Coordinates of C-alpha atoms and ligand atoms in Angstrom, one line a residue:
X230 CA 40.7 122.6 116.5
X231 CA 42.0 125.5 115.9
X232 CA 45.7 126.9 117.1
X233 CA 45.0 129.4 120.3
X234 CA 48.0 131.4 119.4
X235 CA 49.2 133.6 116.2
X236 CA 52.0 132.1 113.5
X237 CA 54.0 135.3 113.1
X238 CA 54.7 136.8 109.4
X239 CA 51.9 134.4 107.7
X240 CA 48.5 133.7 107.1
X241 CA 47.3 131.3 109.8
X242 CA 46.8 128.5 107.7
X243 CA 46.4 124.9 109.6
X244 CA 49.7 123.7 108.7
X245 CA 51.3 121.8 110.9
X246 CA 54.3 123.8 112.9
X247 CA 57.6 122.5 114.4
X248 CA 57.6 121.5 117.5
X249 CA 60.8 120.9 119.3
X250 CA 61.4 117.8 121.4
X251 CA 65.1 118.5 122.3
X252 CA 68.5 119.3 120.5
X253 CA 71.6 118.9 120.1
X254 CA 74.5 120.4 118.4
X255 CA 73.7 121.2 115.3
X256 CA 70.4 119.3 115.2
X257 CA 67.2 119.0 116.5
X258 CA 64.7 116.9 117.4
X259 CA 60.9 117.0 116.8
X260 CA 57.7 114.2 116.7
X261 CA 59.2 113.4 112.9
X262 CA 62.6 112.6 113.8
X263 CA 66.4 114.5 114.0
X264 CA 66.7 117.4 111.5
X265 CA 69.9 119.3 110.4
X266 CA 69.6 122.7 111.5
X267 CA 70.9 124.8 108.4
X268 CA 68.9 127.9 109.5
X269 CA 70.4 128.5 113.3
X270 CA 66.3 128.6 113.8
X271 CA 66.4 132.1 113.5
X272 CA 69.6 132.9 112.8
X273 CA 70.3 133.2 116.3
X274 CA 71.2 129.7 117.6
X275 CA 74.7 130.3 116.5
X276 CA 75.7 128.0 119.7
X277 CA 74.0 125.1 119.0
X278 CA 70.9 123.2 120.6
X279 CA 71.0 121.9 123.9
X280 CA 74.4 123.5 125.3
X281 CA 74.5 121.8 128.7
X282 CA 76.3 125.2 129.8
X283 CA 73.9 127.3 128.6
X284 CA 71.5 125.4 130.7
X285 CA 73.4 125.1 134.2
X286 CA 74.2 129.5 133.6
X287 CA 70.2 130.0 133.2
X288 CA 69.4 127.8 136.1
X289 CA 72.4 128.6 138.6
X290 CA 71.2 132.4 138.1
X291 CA 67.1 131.4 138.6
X292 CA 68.6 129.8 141.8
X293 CA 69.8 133.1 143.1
X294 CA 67.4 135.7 141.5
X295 CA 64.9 136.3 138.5
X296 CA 63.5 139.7 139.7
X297 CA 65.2 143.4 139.3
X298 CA 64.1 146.6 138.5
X299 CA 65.8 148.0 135.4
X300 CA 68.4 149.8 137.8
X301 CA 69.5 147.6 139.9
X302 CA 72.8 145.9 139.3
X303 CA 74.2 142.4 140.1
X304 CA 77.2 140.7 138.7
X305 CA 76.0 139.0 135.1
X306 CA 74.8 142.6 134.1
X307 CA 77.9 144.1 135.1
X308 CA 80.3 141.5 133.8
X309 CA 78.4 141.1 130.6
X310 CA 78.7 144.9 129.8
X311 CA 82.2 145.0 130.5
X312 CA 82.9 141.9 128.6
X313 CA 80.6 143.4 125.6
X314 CA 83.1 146.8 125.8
X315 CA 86.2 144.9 125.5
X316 CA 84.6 143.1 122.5
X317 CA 83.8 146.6 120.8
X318 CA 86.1 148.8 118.9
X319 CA 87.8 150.9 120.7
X320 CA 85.6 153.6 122.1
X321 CA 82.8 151.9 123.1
X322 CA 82.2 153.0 126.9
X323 CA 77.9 152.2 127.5
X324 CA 75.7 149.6 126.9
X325 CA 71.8 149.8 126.7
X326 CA 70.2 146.1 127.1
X327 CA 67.0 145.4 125.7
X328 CA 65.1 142.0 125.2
X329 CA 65.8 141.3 121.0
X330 CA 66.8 143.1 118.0
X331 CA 64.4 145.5 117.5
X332 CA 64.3 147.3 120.9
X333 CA 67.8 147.7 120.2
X334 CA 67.0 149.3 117.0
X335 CA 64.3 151.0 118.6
X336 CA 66.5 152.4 121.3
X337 CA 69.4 153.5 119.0
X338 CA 67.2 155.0 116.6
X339 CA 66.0 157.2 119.8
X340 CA 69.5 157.7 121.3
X341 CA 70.2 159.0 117.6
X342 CA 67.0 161.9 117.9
X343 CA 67.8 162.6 121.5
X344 CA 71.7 163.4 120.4
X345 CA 71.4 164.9 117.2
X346 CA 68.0 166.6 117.8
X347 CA 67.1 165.3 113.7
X348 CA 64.5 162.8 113.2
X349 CA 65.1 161.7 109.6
X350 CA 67.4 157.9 108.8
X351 CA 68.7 156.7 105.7
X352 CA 68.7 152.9 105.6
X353 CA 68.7 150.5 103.0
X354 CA 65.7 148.5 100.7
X355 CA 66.8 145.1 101.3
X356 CA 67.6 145.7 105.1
X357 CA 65.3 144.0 108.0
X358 CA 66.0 146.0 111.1
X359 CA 63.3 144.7 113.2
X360 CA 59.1 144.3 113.7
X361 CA 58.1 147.5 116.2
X362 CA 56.9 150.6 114.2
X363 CA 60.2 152.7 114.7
X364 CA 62.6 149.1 113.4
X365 CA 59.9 148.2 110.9
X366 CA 60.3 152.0 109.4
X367 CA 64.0 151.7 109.0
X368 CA 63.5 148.1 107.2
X369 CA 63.3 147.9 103.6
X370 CA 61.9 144.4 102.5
X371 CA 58.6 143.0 101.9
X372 CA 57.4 143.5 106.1
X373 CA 57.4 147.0 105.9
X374 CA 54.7 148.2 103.1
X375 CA 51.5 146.3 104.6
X376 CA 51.9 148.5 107.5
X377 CA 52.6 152.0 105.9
X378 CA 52.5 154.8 106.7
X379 CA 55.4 154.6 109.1
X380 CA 57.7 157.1 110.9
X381 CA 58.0 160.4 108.9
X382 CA 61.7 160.7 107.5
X383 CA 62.8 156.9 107.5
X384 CA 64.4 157.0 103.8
X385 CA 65.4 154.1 102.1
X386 CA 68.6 153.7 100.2
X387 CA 69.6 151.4 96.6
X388 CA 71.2 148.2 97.6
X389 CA 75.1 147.5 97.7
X390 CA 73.8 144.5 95.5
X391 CA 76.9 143.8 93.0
X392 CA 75.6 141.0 91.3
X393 CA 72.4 143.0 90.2
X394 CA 74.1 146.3 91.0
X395 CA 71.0 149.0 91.0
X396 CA 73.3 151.7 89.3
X397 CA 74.3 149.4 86.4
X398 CA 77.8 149.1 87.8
X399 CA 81.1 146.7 87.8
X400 CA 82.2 146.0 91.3
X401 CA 85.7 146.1 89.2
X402 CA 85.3 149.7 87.8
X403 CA 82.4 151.5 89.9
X404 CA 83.4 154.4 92.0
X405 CA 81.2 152.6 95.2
X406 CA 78.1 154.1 93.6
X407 CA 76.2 152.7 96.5
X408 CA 77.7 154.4 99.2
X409 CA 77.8 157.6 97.9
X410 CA 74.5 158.0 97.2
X411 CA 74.3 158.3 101.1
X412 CA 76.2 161.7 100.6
X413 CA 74.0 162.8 97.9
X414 CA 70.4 162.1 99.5
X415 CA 72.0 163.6 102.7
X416 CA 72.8 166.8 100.6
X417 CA 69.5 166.4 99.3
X418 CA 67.7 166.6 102.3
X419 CA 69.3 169.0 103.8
X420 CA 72.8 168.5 105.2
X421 CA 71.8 168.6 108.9
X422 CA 68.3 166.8 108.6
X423 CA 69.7 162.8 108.7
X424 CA 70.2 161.9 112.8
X425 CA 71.4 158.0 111.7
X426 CA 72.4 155.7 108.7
X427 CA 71.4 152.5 109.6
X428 CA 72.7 149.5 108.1
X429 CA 73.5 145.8 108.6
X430 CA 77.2 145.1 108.0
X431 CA 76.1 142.2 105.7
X432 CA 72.5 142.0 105.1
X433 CA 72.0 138.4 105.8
X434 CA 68.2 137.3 105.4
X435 CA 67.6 139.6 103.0
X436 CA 70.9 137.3 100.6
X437 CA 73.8 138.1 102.5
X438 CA 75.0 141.1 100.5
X439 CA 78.4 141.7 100.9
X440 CA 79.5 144.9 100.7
X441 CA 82.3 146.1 98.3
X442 CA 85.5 147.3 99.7
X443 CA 85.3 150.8 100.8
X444 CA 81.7 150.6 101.2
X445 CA 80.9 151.4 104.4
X446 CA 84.6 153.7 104.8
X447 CA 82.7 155.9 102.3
X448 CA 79.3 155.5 104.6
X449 CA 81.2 156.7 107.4
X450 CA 82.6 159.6 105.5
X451 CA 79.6 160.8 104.4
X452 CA 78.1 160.3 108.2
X453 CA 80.7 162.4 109.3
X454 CA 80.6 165.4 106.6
X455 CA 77.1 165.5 107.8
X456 CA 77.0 165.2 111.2
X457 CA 74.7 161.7 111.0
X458 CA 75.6 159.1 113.4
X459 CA 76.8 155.7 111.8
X460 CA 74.7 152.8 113.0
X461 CA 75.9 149.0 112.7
X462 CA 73.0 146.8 112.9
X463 CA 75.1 143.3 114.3
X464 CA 71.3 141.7 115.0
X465 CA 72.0 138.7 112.8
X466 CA 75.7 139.1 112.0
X467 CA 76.9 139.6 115.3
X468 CA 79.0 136.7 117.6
X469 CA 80.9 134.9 115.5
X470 CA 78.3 134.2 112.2
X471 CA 80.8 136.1 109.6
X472 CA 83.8 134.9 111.3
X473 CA 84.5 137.4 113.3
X474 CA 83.0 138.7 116.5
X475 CA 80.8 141.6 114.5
X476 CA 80.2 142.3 111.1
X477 CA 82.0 145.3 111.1
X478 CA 85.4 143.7 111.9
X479 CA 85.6 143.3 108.2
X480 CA 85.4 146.9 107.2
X481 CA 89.3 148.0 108.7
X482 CA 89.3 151.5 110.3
X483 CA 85.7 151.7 110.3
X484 CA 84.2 153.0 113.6
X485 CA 80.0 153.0 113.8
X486 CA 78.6 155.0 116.4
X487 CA 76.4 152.4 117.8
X488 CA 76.1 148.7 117.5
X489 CA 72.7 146.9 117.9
X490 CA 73.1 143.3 118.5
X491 CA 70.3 140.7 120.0
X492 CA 70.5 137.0 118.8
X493 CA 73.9 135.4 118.9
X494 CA 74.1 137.5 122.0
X495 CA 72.6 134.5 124.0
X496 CA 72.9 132.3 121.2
X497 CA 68.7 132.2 121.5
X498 CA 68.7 130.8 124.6
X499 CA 67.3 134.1 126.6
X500 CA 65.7 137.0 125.1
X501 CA 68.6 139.8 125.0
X502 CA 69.4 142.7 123.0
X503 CA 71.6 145.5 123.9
X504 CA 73.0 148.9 121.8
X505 CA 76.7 149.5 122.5
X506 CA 77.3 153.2 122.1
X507 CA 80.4 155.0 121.5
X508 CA 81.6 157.8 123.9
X509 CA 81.3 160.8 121.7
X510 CA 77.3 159.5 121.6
X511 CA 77.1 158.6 125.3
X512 CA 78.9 161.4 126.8
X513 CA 75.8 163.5 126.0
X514 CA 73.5 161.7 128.9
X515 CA 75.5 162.9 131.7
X516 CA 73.9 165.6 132.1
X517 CA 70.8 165.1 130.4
X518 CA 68.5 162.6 130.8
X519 CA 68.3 159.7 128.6
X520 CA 64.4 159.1 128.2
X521 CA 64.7 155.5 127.0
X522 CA 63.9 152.3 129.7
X523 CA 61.9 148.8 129.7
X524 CA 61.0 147.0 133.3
X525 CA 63.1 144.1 131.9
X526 CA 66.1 146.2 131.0
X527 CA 69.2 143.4 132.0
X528 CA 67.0 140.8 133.1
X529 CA 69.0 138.9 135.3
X530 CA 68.6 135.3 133.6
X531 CA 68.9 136.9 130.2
X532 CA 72.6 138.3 131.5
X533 CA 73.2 135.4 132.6
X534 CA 72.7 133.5 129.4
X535 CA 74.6 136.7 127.6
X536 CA 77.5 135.8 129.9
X537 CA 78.2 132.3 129.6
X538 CA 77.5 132.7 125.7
X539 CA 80.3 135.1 125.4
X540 CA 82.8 132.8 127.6
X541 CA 81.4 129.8 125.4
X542 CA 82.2 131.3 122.1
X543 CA 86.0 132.2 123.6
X544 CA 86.5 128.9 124.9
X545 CA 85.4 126.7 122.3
X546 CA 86.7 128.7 119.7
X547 CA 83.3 129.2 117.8
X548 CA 84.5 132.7 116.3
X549 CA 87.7 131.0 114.3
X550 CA 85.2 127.8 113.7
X551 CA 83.2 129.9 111.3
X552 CA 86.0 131.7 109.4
X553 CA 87.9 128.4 108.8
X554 CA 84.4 126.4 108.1
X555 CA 83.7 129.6 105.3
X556 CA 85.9 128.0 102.4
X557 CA 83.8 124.4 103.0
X558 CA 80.4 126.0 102.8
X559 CA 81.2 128.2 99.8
X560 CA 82.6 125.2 97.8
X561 CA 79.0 123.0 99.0
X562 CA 77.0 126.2 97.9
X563 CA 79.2 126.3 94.6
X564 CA 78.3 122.8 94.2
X565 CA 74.7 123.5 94.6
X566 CA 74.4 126.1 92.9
X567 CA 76.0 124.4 89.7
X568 CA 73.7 121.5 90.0
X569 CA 70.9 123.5 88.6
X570 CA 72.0 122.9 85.1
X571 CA 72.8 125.9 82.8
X572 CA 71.3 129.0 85.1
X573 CA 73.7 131.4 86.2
X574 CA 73.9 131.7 89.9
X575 CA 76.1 134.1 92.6
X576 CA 77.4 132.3 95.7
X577 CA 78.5 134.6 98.4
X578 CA 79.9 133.7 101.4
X579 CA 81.6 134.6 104.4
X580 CA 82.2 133.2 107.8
X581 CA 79.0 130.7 108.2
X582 CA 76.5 132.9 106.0
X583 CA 76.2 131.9 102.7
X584 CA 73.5 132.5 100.3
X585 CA 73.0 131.3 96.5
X586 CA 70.8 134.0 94.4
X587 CA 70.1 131.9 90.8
X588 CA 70.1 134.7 87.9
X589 CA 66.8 134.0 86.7
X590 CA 65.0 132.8 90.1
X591 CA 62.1 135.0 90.4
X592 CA 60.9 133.6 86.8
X593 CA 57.6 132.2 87.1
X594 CA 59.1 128.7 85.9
X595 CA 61.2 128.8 89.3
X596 CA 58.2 128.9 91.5
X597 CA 57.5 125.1 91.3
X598 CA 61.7 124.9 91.2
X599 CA 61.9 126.4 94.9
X600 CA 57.7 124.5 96.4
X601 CA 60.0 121.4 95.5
X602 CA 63.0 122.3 97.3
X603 CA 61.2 123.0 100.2
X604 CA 58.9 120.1 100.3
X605 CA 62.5 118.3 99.8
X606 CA 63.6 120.0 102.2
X607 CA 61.3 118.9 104.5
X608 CA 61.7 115.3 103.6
X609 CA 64.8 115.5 104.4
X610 CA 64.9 117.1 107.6
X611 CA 67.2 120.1 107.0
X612 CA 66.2 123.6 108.3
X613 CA 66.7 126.6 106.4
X614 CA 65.5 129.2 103.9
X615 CA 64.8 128.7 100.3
X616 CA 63.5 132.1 99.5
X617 CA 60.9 131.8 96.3
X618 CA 60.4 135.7 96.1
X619 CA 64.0 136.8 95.7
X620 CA 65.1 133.8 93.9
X621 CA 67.9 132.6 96.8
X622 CA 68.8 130.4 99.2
X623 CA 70.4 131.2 102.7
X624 CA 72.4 128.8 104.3
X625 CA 73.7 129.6 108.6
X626 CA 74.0 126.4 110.5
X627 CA 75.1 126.6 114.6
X628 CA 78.7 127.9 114.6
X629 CA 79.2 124.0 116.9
X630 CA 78.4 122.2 112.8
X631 CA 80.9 119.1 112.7
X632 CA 82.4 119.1 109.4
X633 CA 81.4 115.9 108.7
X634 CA 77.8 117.2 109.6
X635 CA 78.0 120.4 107.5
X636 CA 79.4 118.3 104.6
X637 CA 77.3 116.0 104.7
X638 CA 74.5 118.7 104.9
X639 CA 75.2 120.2 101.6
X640 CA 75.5 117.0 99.9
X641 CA 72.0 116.5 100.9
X642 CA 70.5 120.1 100.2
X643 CA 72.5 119.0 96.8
X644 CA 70.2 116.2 96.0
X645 CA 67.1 118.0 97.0
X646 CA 68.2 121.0 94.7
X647 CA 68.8 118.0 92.0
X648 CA 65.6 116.6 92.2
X649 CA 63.8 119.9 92.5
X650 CA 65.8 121.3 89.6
X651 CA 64.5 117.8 87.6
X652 CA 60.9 118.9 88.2
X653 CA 61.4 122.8 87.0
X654 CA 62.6 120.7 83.8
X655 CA 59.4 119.2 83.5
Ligands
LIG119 C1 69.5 142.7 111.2 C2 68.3 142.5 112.1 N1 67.9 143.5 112.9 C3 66.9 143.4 113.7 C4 66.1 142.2 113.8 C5 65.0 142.1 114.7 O1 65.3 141.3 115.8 P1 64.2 140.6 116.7 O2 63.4 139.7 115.9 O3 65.0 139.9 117.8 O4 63.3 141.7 117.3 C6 66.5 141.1 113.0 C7 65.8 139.9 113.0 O5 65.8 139.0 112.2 C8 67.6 141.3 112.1 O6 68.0 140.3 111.3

C-alpha cells in the first residue's frame, strides 16, 4: 500500500522510513532495535531523546492552556524572551517567535526590507537558510535550483571553504578573500541596494565550514560601510552545538543585527523559532507598524518547551559538555578519516559538529565508497549523514552523549568506514 503522506526532500520511493518507538539520551529506539543517534535527528535534538523534563514542561503547560492569539501574553512567552535577551549580545532588546527556522529567516529577511527599504541579500552557496520561497532564495545548496526562479535580488556569495578555498588562497597568507568579496559585490550593486547579508556562523549541514579569523569582523565591516544589516543565521548552530550558546560567540567583537534561531531552541521537542533583533533594527517599529504575524506566534506549549530547554541546558551544563567533548570527537573523526588508506581528508571541528570532507570524495570510484557506509551504517544502527554528493561526512550527536557512548560511537562509524573503504578497493 502505498504511504498516505509525502517523504520530504526525496523521491517517494517505498523504502522503509524510521519510525520511533521511544528514546533515550543519546539513542533511540525503533521496530529494529536501539540506534546511536550521531545526527541529533535533525540537528535539532541537541537535548537528547526522552528528557523526562521536557515532557512534564509540555504537559504541565497543556494542563493550564494550549490556545492564544498571537498577542496575548502569559508567563513562558514572557520569561522565554527575556531569558533569550540575556543570552544575546548585548543589545538585543525584541524577539519575534515563529514555529522553525525558516519563518525566522523569512521574518528577518522582511524586518531587513521593512527597515532598510532595499530588497536585495547577499548570502552564501553552500548555505541552507530554510524551505519557504523567501529562506529557499537566500540558500545556496542543491534545494534551491529545482525551484528557480526565486526572489529577485537574493545573490549568492563564494564559500569561506579553506580547504578548497574558491579564490585559490592559503588560509596562512590570504587577505580573508572571502569576506571581502561582500564589500566588492555590495559596491557592485550599488552601495545602498543590499538590505541583509545573511549567513550561518558555521555552515553545518552543508560540512561545517569554519570560518577564518576575521571573517565575519570583515563581513560586519563591510555591512556597516554599506548600510546592510548583518544577519546570524543560529538555526543549526545555536544552544550549545559549537560549544557555546550561538555560533557567533566565536567571532569576538562581532555584533549581527539579528539572530534567527529554531531547533536547539526546544531541543525538537516543540516547533519554535524566534529572530532576536538588535535595538538599532527594532527601534524602527515604534512608530511604524511591523507587518509581520502568524496565528501561532509564541504558542503557549512551544514556550513552554523553549523555557525549560533553556533552564536544562544551564543546569546540566550541556553548553561546556560540547566544548570539552570537541577535542574527543575531532581525534575519532581524525581516526576515521585516516582509515581510508592513502586519500587526503580535512577534519573540522568544533564544539559537537564535526565533519570529514575526503579530498577526492565526489570521484565516481567514491560513490560505492559512501552506498556502503550508509548501508553500514544502517547495520549498525548509528544515525547520521554520510553525504555522497559533496564527498563528507557530518557528525552532531545530543549534546547529553556519554563519553563512553560517543567513543564508542566513532569506533563503530570506524569499522563501517573500514569495511566500506575495503569495498571502494575492490
Ligand atoms: C541554518 C539553517 N537555517 C534554516 C533552516 C530551516 O529550518 P526549518 O527546517 O526548521 O524550517 C535550517 C534547517 O536545517 C538550517 O540548518
Amino acid at each position: 500500500m502505498s504511504r498516505p503522506f509525502f517523504t520530504t526532500w526525496s523521491q517517494q520511493s517505498s523504502d522503509p522510513l524510521f519510525e520511533i518507538l521511544e528514546g533515550q539520551g543519546a539513542r533511540f529506539r525503533t521496530h529494529e532495535g536501539w540506534w546511536l543517534d550521531f545526527a541529533s535527528l535533525s540537528y535539532q535534538a541537541n537535548l537528547g531523546h526522552g528528557h523526562p523534563r521536557m515532557v512534564d514542561a509540555i504537559k504541565r503547560q497543556a494542563e493550564k492552556f494550549c490556545l492564544c492569539l498571537p498577542n496575548h501574553t502569559y508567563p513562558a512567552k514572557e520569561n522565554l524572551a527575556r531569558r533569550l535577551l540575556e543570552l544575546a549580545p548585548p543589545g538585543f532588546d525584541k524577539v519575534f517567535f515563529t514555529l522553525g527556522g525558516s519563518e525566522a529567516v523569512e521574518n528577518a529577511l522582511k524586518i531587513a526590507r521593512l527597515v532598510t527599504g532595499r530588497y536585495k541579500t547577499i548570502s552564501r552557496y553552500r548555505s541552507y537558510h530554510g524551505a519557504s520561497m523567501g529562506a529557499l532564495s537566500l540558500s545556496g545548496d542543491y534545494r534551491r535550483p529545482p525551484l528557480e526562479p526565486l526572489l529577485t535580488g537574493a545573490l549568492h556569495a563564494l564559500d569561506c571553504h579553506c580547504y578548497r578555498c574558491p579564490f585559490g588562497k592559503v588560509v596562512d597568507s590570504c587577505q580573508r578573500e572571502c569576506a571581502q568579496q561582500f564589500d566588492h559585490i555590495m559596491q557592485l550593486e550599488g552601495s545602498e541596494s543590499v538590505a541583509a547579508v545573511f549567513c550561518e556562523p558555521i555552515p553545518g549541514a552543508n560540512g561545517v565550514l569554519i570560518p577564518p579569523d576575521g571573517y565575519w569582523r570583515k563581513l560586519r565591516e563591510a555591512c556597516d560601510r554599506h548600510g546592510a544589516l548583518l544577519v546570524a543565521d543560529e538555526v543549526l548552530t545555536g544552544f550549545g552545538r559549537t560549544g557555546r550558546w550561538f555560533g557567533i560567540e566565536h567571532e569576538q567583537g562581532v555584533v549581527p543585527d539579528m539572530i534567527t534561531m529554531a531547533k536547539g531552541l526546544t531541543g525538537g521537542y516543540a516547533p519554535l523559532g524566534a529572530v532576536l533583533v538588535h535595538e538599532r533594527v527594532s527601534k524602527m517599529f515604534n512608530d511604524q507598524k511591523l507587518y509581520c504575524g502568524l496565528t501561532y506566534y509564541g504558542h503557549p506549549l512551544s514556550c513552554a518547551a523553549g523555557e525549560e530547554a533553556l533552564a536544562i541546558y544551564q543546569e546540566e551544563g550541556l553548553i561546556e559538555r560540547a566544548a570539552s567533548l570537541e577535542p574527543l570527537l575531532r581525534s575519532g573523526l581524525e581516526s576515521i578519516a585516516a582509515a581510508v588508506q592513502g586519500e587526503e581528508a580535512d577534519v573540522r571541528v568544533r564544539g559537537l559538529l564535526g565533519a570529514i570532507e575526503w579530498r577526492n570524495g565526489t570521484e565516481p570510484k567514491w560513490a560505492s565508497f559512501f552506498t556502503t557506509l550508509s548501508q553500514q551504517l544502517k547495520r549498525e544502527r548509528i544515525h547520521c549523514y554520510p553525504k555522497i554528493d559533496t564527498g563528507m561526512m557530518v557528525i552532531a550527536p545530543p549534546l547529553v552523549i556519554e563519553e563512553s557512548e560517543l567513543r564508542e560511537g566513532l569506533e563503530r562509524v570506524r569499522a563501517c568506514v573500514v569495511s566500506a573503504s575495503d569495498h571502494m578497493a575492490c
